[in-house]
CSV table of C-alpha atoms in Angstrom, one decimal:
chain,number,residue,atom,x,y,z
A,1047,MET,CA,-12.5,10.9,-58.2
A,1048,LYS,CA,-15.6,10.0,-58.5
A,1049,LEU,CA,-17.1,9.8,-54.4
A,1050,THR,CA,-19.0,7.0,-52.7
A,1051,SER,CA,-22.1,7.9,-51.2
A,1052,GLU,CA,-20.5,8.4,-47.7
A,1053,GLU,CA,-17.8,10.6,-49.0
A,1054,ARG,CA,-20.7,13.0,-51.2
A,1055,LYS,CA,-22.7,13.1,-48.0
A,1056,ASN,CA,-20.0,14.5,-46.0
A,1057,LYS,CA,-18.9,16.9,-48.8
A,1058,ILE,CA,-22.7,18.0,-48.3
A,1059,LEU,CA,-22.6,18.4,-44.5
A,1060,HIS,CA,-18.9,20.3,-45.3
A,1061,GLU,CA,-21.3,22.5,-48.4
A,1062,VAL,CA,-23.9,23.5,-46.1
A,1063,ILE,CA,-21.4,24.6,-42.6
A,1064,THR,CA,-18.9,26.2,-44.5
A,1065,LYS,CA,-21.8,28.6,-46.6
A,1066,GLY,CA,-24.6,28.5,-44.4
A,1067,GLU,CA,-26.8,27.7,-47.5
A,1068,ILE,CA,-26.4,26.0,-51.1
A,1069,SER,CA,-28.6,25.1,-53.9
A,1070,ILE,CA,-29.5,21.8,-54.9
A,1071,ASN,CA,-28.0,22.3,-58.3
A,1072,GLN,CA,-24.8,24.3,-57.1
A,1073,LEU,CA,-24.5,21.1,-55.0
A,1074,ALA,CA,-24.8,18.6,-58.1
A,1075,ASP,CA,-22.7,20.9,-59.9
A,1076,GLU,CA,-19.8,20.5,-57.3
A,1077,LEU,CA,-20.2,16.8,-56.9
A,1078,GLY,CA,-20.3,15.6,-60.6
A,1079,VAL,CA,-23.1,13.8,-60.1
A,1080,THR,CA,-27.4,14.1,-60.7
A,1081,THR,CA,-29.8,16.5,-58.9
A,1082,GLU,CA,-31.9,13.6,-58.6
A,1083,THR,CA,-28.8,11.8,-56.4
A,1084,ILE,CA,-27.9,14.9,-54.7
A,1085,ARG,CA,-31.9,14.9,-53.0
A,1086,LYS,CA,-32.0,11.5,-51.9
A,1087,ASP,CA,-28.6,12.3,-50.3
A,1088,VAL,CA,-30.2,15.2,-48.8
A,1089,SER,CA,-33.5,13.2,-48.0
A,1090,PHE,CA,-30.8,11.2,-45.5
A,1091,LEU,CA,-29.5,13.6,-44.2
A,1092,ASP,CA,-32.8,16.0,-43.5
A,1093,GLU,CA,-34.1,12.5,-42.1
A,1094,LYS,CA,-31.0,12.2,-39.3
A,1095,ASN,CA,-32.2,16.2,-38.5
A,1096,LEU,CA,-27.9,17.1,-39.7
A,1097,ILE,CA,-29.7,19.9,-42.4
A,1098,GLU,CA,-32.7,20.9,-43.7
A,1099,LYS,CA,-34.6,21.3,-47.0
A,1100,LYS,CA,-35.7,24.7,-48.3
A,1101,HIS,CA,-37.3,24.8,-51.8
A,1102,GLY,CA,-34.2,23.7,-53.8
A,1103,LEU,CA,-32.0,25.1,-51.0
A,1104,VAL,CA,-29.9,23.3,-48.3
A,1105,THR,CA,-29.7,25.1,-44.6
A,1106,LYS,CA,-28.1,24.1,-41.4
A,1107,ALA,CA,-30.6,22.6,-39.3
A,1108,ASN,CA,-32.5,25.0,-36.9
A,1109,THR,CA,-32.0,21.8,-34.0
A,1110,PHE,CA,-28.5,22.0,-33.3
A,1111,PHE,CA,-26.6,24.5,-35.5
A,1112,GLU,CA,-27.6,27.7,-34.2
A,1113,ASN,CA,-26.4,26.7,-30.9
A,1114,GLU,CA,-23.0,26.0,-32.6
A,1115,PHE,CA,-21.9,28.6,-34.2
A,1116,SER,CA,-21.6,30.8,-31.8
A,1117,VAL,CA,-18.6,33.9,-32.0
A,1118,LYS,CA,-15.7,31.7,-31.1
A,1119,GLU,CA,-16.6,28.8,-33.0
A,1120,ASN,CA,-16.4,30.9,-36.2
A,1121,THR,CA,-13.3,32.5,-35.7
A,1122,GLN,CA,-11.2,30.4,-38.6
A,1123,LEU,CA,-14.4,28.7,-39.2
A,1124,PRO,CA,-12.9,27.0,-42.3
A,1125,GLU,CA,-9.4,26.7,-41.3
A,1126,LYS,CA,-11.4,24.7,-38.3
A,1127,ILE,CA,-13.1,22.3,-40.7
A,1128,LYS,CA,-9.7,22.2,-42.6
A,1129,VAL,CA,-7.9,20.4,-39.3
A,1130,ALA,CA,-11.6,18.5,-38.8
A,1131,GLU,CA,-11.5,16.6,-42.7
A,1132,MET,CA,-8.0,15.6,-42.3
A,1133,ALA,CA,-8.3,14.3,-38.7
A,1134,LEU,CA,-10.8,11.6,-40.0
A,1135,ASN,CA,-7.1,10.0,-41.3
A,1136,PHE,CA,-5.9,9.5,-37.6
A,1137,ILE,CA,-9.6,7.1,-36.9
A,1138,PRO,CA,-9.5,3.8,-37.5
A,1139,GLU,CA,-12.1,1.5,-38.0
A,1140,ASN,CA,-14.0,0.1,-34.4
A,1141,ALA,CA,-12.2,2.5,-32.7
A,1142,ALA,CA,-12.7,3.9,-28.7
A,1143,ILE,CA,-12.1,7.9,-29.1
A,1144,LEU,CA,-12.3,10.7,-27.1
A,1145,LEU,CA,-13.8,14.1,-28.1
A,1146,ASP,CA,-12.7,17.2,-25.7
A,1147,THR,CA,-14.8,20.2,-25.8
A,1148,SER,CA,-12.5,22.4,-28.1
A,1149,THR,CA,-14.4,24.0,-30.9
A,1150,THR,CA,-11.9,22.9,-33.5
A,1151,VAL,CA,-13.1,18.9,-32.2
A,1152,LEU,CA,-16.6,19.6,-32.5
A,1153,GLN,CA,-16.3,20.7,-36.4
A,1154,LEU,CA,-14.4,16.6,-36.3
A,1155,ALA,CA,-17.7,15.0,-34.2
A,1156,LYS,CA,-19.7,17.1,-37.4
A,1157,LEU,CA,-18.2,14.6,-39.8
A,1158,LEU,CA,-18.6,11.5,-37.9
A,1159,VAL,CA,-22.3,11.6,-38.3
A,1160,MET,CA,-21.9,8.8,-41.3
A,1161,ARG,CA,-20.0,6.7,-39.0
A,1162,ASP,CA,-21.2,4.1,-37.1
A,1163,ASP,CA,-18.4,1.6,-36.1
A,1164,LEU,CA,-17.0,3.7,-32.5
A,1165,THR,CA,-17.4,3.8,-29.6
A,1166,ILE,CA,-17.3,7.9,-29.1
A,1167,VAL,CA,-16.4,9.5,-25.0
A,1168,THR,CA,-16.9,13.1,-24.9
A,1169,ASN,CA,-17.4,15.6,-22.5
A,1170,SER,CA,-18.9,18.3,-24.5
A,1171,LEU,CA,-22.4,18.5,-24.1
A,1172,GLN,CA,-22.7,19.8,-27.3
A,1173,ILE,CA,-21.1,17.3,-29.3
A,1174,SER,CA,-23.3,14.3,-27.4
A,1175,GLN,CA,-25.8,17.1,-29.2
A,1176,VAL,CA,-24.5,17.0,-32.3
A,1177,LEU,CA,-24.0,12.9,-32.5
A,1178,ALA,CA,-27.4,12.2,-30.9
A,1179,ASN,CA,-28.8,11.0,-34.7
A,1180,SER,CA,-25.7,9.0,-35.6
A,1181,ASP,CA,-25.3,5.2,-34.9
A,1182,ASN,CA,-22.3,5.3,-32.7
A,1183,GLN,CA,-21.9,5.0,-29.2
A,1184,ILE,CA,-21.7,7.7,-27.3
A,1185,LEU,CA,-20.2,8.4,-23.6
A,1186,LEU,CA,-21.2,11.4,-21.7
A,1187,THR,CA,-19.2,12.0,-19.1
A,1188,GLY,CA,-21.4,14.2,-16.9
A,1189,GLY,CA,-20.1,16.0,-13.6
A,1190,LEU,CA,-20.2,19.5,-13.2
A,1191,TYR,CA,-21.8,21.5,-15.5
A,1192,ARG,CA,-19.1,24.2,-16.7
A,1193,LYS,CA,-21.0,27.1,-18.9
A,1194,LYS,CA,-18.6,29.1,-20.8
A,1195,SER,CA,-17.2,25.4,-22.5
A,1196,ASN,CA,-20.9,23.8,-22.4
A,1197,SER,CA,-19.2,21.0,-21.4
A,1198,TYR,CA,-18.7,19.0,-18.1
A,1199,VAL,CA,-15.2,19.1,-15.5
A,1200,GLY,CA,-14.9,18.4,-11.9
A,1201,ASP,CA,-14.0,15.0,-10.1
A,1202,TRP,CA,-17.3,13.1,-11.3
A,1203,ALA,CA,-16.4,13.7,-15.4
A,1204,ILE,CA,-12.3,12.9,-14.2
A,1205,GLN,CA,-13.3,9.4,-12.7
A,1206,ALA,CA,-15.6,8.1,-15.3
A,1207,ILE,CA,-12.4,9.1,-17.9
A,1208,LYS,CA,-10.5,7.3,-15.4
A,1209,GLU,CA,-12.0,4.0,-15.9
A,1210,MET,CA,-11.6,4.0,-19.9
A,1211,ASN,CA,-8.8,3.2,-22.4
A,1212,LEU,CA,-8.6,4.8,-25.5
A,1213,ASP,CA,-7.9,3.9,-28.7
A,1214,VAL,CA,-7.3,8.3,-30.0
A,1215,ALA,CA,-8.0,10.8,-27.6
A,1216,PHE,CA,-8.7,14.7,-30.1
A,1217,LEU,CA,-7.9,17.5,-27.9
A,1218,GLY,CA,-8.2,21.4,-28.1
A,1219,CYS,CA,-6.0,24.3,-27.2
A,1220,ASP,CA,-6.1,27.6,-26.6
A,1221,GLY,CA,-2.3,28.7,-27.8
A,1222,PHE,CA,1.2,27.1,-27.5
A,1223,SER,CA,4.2,27.2,-25.4
A,1224,ALA,CA,7.5,26.2,-25.8
A,1225,THR,CA,6.8,23.5,-23.7
A,1226,GLY,CA,3.2,21.9,-25.2
A,1227,PRO,CA,-0.3,23.4,-25.7
A,1228,THR,CA,-2.0,25.2,-23.5
A,1229,ILE,CA,-5.1,26.5,-22.1
A,1230,ARG,CA,-7.1,29.2,-20.0
A,1231,SER,CA,-9.0,27.5,-17.6
A,1232,TYR,CA,-8.0,26.0,-15.1
A,1233,GLN,CA,-11.4,23.6,-14.6
A,1234,GLU,CA,-10.5,21.9,-18.0
A,1235,LEU,CA,-6.8,21.7,-17.1
A,1236,GLU,CA,-7.1,18.3,-15.0
A,1237,ILE,CA,-10.1,16.5,-17.1
A,1238,LYS,CA,-7.7,17.3,-20.3
A,1239,LYS,CA,-4.5,15.4,-18.4
A,1240,ILE,CA,-6.8,12.5,-17.4
A,1241,MET,CA,-7.6,12.3,-21.3
A,1242,VAL,CA,-4.5,12.5,-22.2
A,1243,GLU,CA,-3.1,9.4,-19.9
A,1244,GLN,CA,-5.9,7.2,-20.5
A,1245,SER,CA,-5.5,7.1,-24.7
A,1246,LYS,CA,-3.0,5.4,-26.6
A,1247,LYS,CA,-2.6,8.1,-28.7
A,1248,ASN,CA,-2.6,11.9,-28.6
A,1249,ILE,CA,-3.7,14.5,-31.6
A,1250,VAL,CA,-4.6,18.0,-31.2
A,1251,LEU,CA,-6.3,19.8,-33.4
A,1252,ALA,CA,-5.9,23.2,-33.6
A,1253,ASP,CA,-6.3,26.5,-36.5
A,1254,SER,CA,-3.2,28.4,-36.9
A,1255,ALA,CA,-4.0,31.2,-35.1
A,1256,LYS,CA,-3.6,29.4,-32.4
A,1257,LEU,CA,0.4,29.3,-33.1
A,1258,GLU,CA,0.0,32.8,-31.9
A,1259,ASN,CA,-1.5,32.3,-28.3
A,1260,THR,CA,0.1,31.0,-25.1
A,1261,GLY,CA,-2.5,30.4,-22.8
A,1262,LEU,CA,-1.3,30.0,-18.7
A,1263,TYR,CA,-2.3,26.7,-18.2
A,1264,SER,CA,0.4,23.2,-20.2
A,1265,TYR,CA,-2.3,20.7,-20.0
A,1266,VAL,CA,0.6,18.4,-21.8
A,1267,ASP,CA,3.9,18.2,-23.3
A,1268,TYR,CA,4.9,18.3,-27.3
A,1269,GLN,CA,7.0,14.8,-26.0
A,1270,ASN,CA,3.9,13.0,-25.2
A,1271,LEU,CA,2.0,14.2,-28.0
A,1272,ASP,CA,1.8,12.4,-31.6
A,1273,VAL,CA,0.3,14.7,-34.1
A,1274,VAL,CA,-0.3,18.1,-33.6
A,1275,ILE,CA,-2.8,19.2,-37.2
A,1276,VAL,CA,-3.0,22.5,-38.0
A,1277,GLU,CA,-4.2,23.9,-42.1
A,1278,ARG,CA,-0.8,25.3,-43.7
A,1279,ASN,CA,2.8,24.5,-43.4
A,1280,LEU,CA,5.2,26.2,-40.8
A,1281,THR,CA,6.5,29.5,-40.8
A,1282,GLU,CA,10.2,29.6,-40.1
A,1283,VAL,CA,9.9,31.4,-37.2
A,1284,GLU,CA,7.5,28.6,-35.8
A,1285,ARG,CA,10.0,25.8,-37.3
A,1286,GLN,CA,11.9,27.3,-34.8
A,1287,ALA,CA,9.5,27.8,-31.8
A,1288,PHE,CA,7.6,24.0,-32.3
A,1289,PRO,CA,8.5,20.9,-32.9
A,1290,GLU,CA,8.2,20.8,-36.7
A,1291,GLU,CA,7.8,16.6,-36.6
A,1292,LEU,CA,5.1,17.0,-34.5
A,1293,PHE,CA,3.0,18.8,-36.8
A,1294,PHE,CA,0.9,17.4,-39.8
A,1295,TYR,CA,-0.6,19.9,-42.4
A,1296,THR,CA,-3.8,19.4,-44.0
A,1297,ASN,CA,-2.1,20.4,-47.7
């Protein structure tokens, strides 16, 4: 099926993020279009500072990608990208959405740079930088800067979110317990709880490796979640441990 221009550009971003570097000819072959079409798409993305052109090659733009891809962010990266791509199906037009500070949600943010109809609220400095060149309305909460997650927490950030009515919140986690998704940071516990309260729909994005982990703090019960997106089917053991009806698989 022929891709639209927007779908093609998102696919180019996907390939560059996943592979780090890819040639114009490879992209043309994979997407089934001419090299001239790819060059036009690449020029558009280059002007947006989303990728960089280099003598027939396309690479990640140094403006923000180098700082985003720390060891943690590279862990399970293909799985995170796959989850993020499926999450796009849960974002209606003209929605007000929240993106938290997780590395999987960060991958979703990169796929939203081509949208222009959204109001996006985040407490992640990194995500705000990724979306800086998009035409969406971006609201950064501010607050107490937390270096470890490159994000804002504390009373200021919490109060900002309390004033909002959100359509969808996309949330990450460090693991899962019998009662719900978990995190390891107490500083982020209260703000995640407020995010859940202020959103009509709450969706957790997680690569399946998180199913084997359990964080210290539970920030929401399963009954207050709408969807958990992972990149594969649950195993028999996992189906017994977690509410399978909540889990949405990307394969």
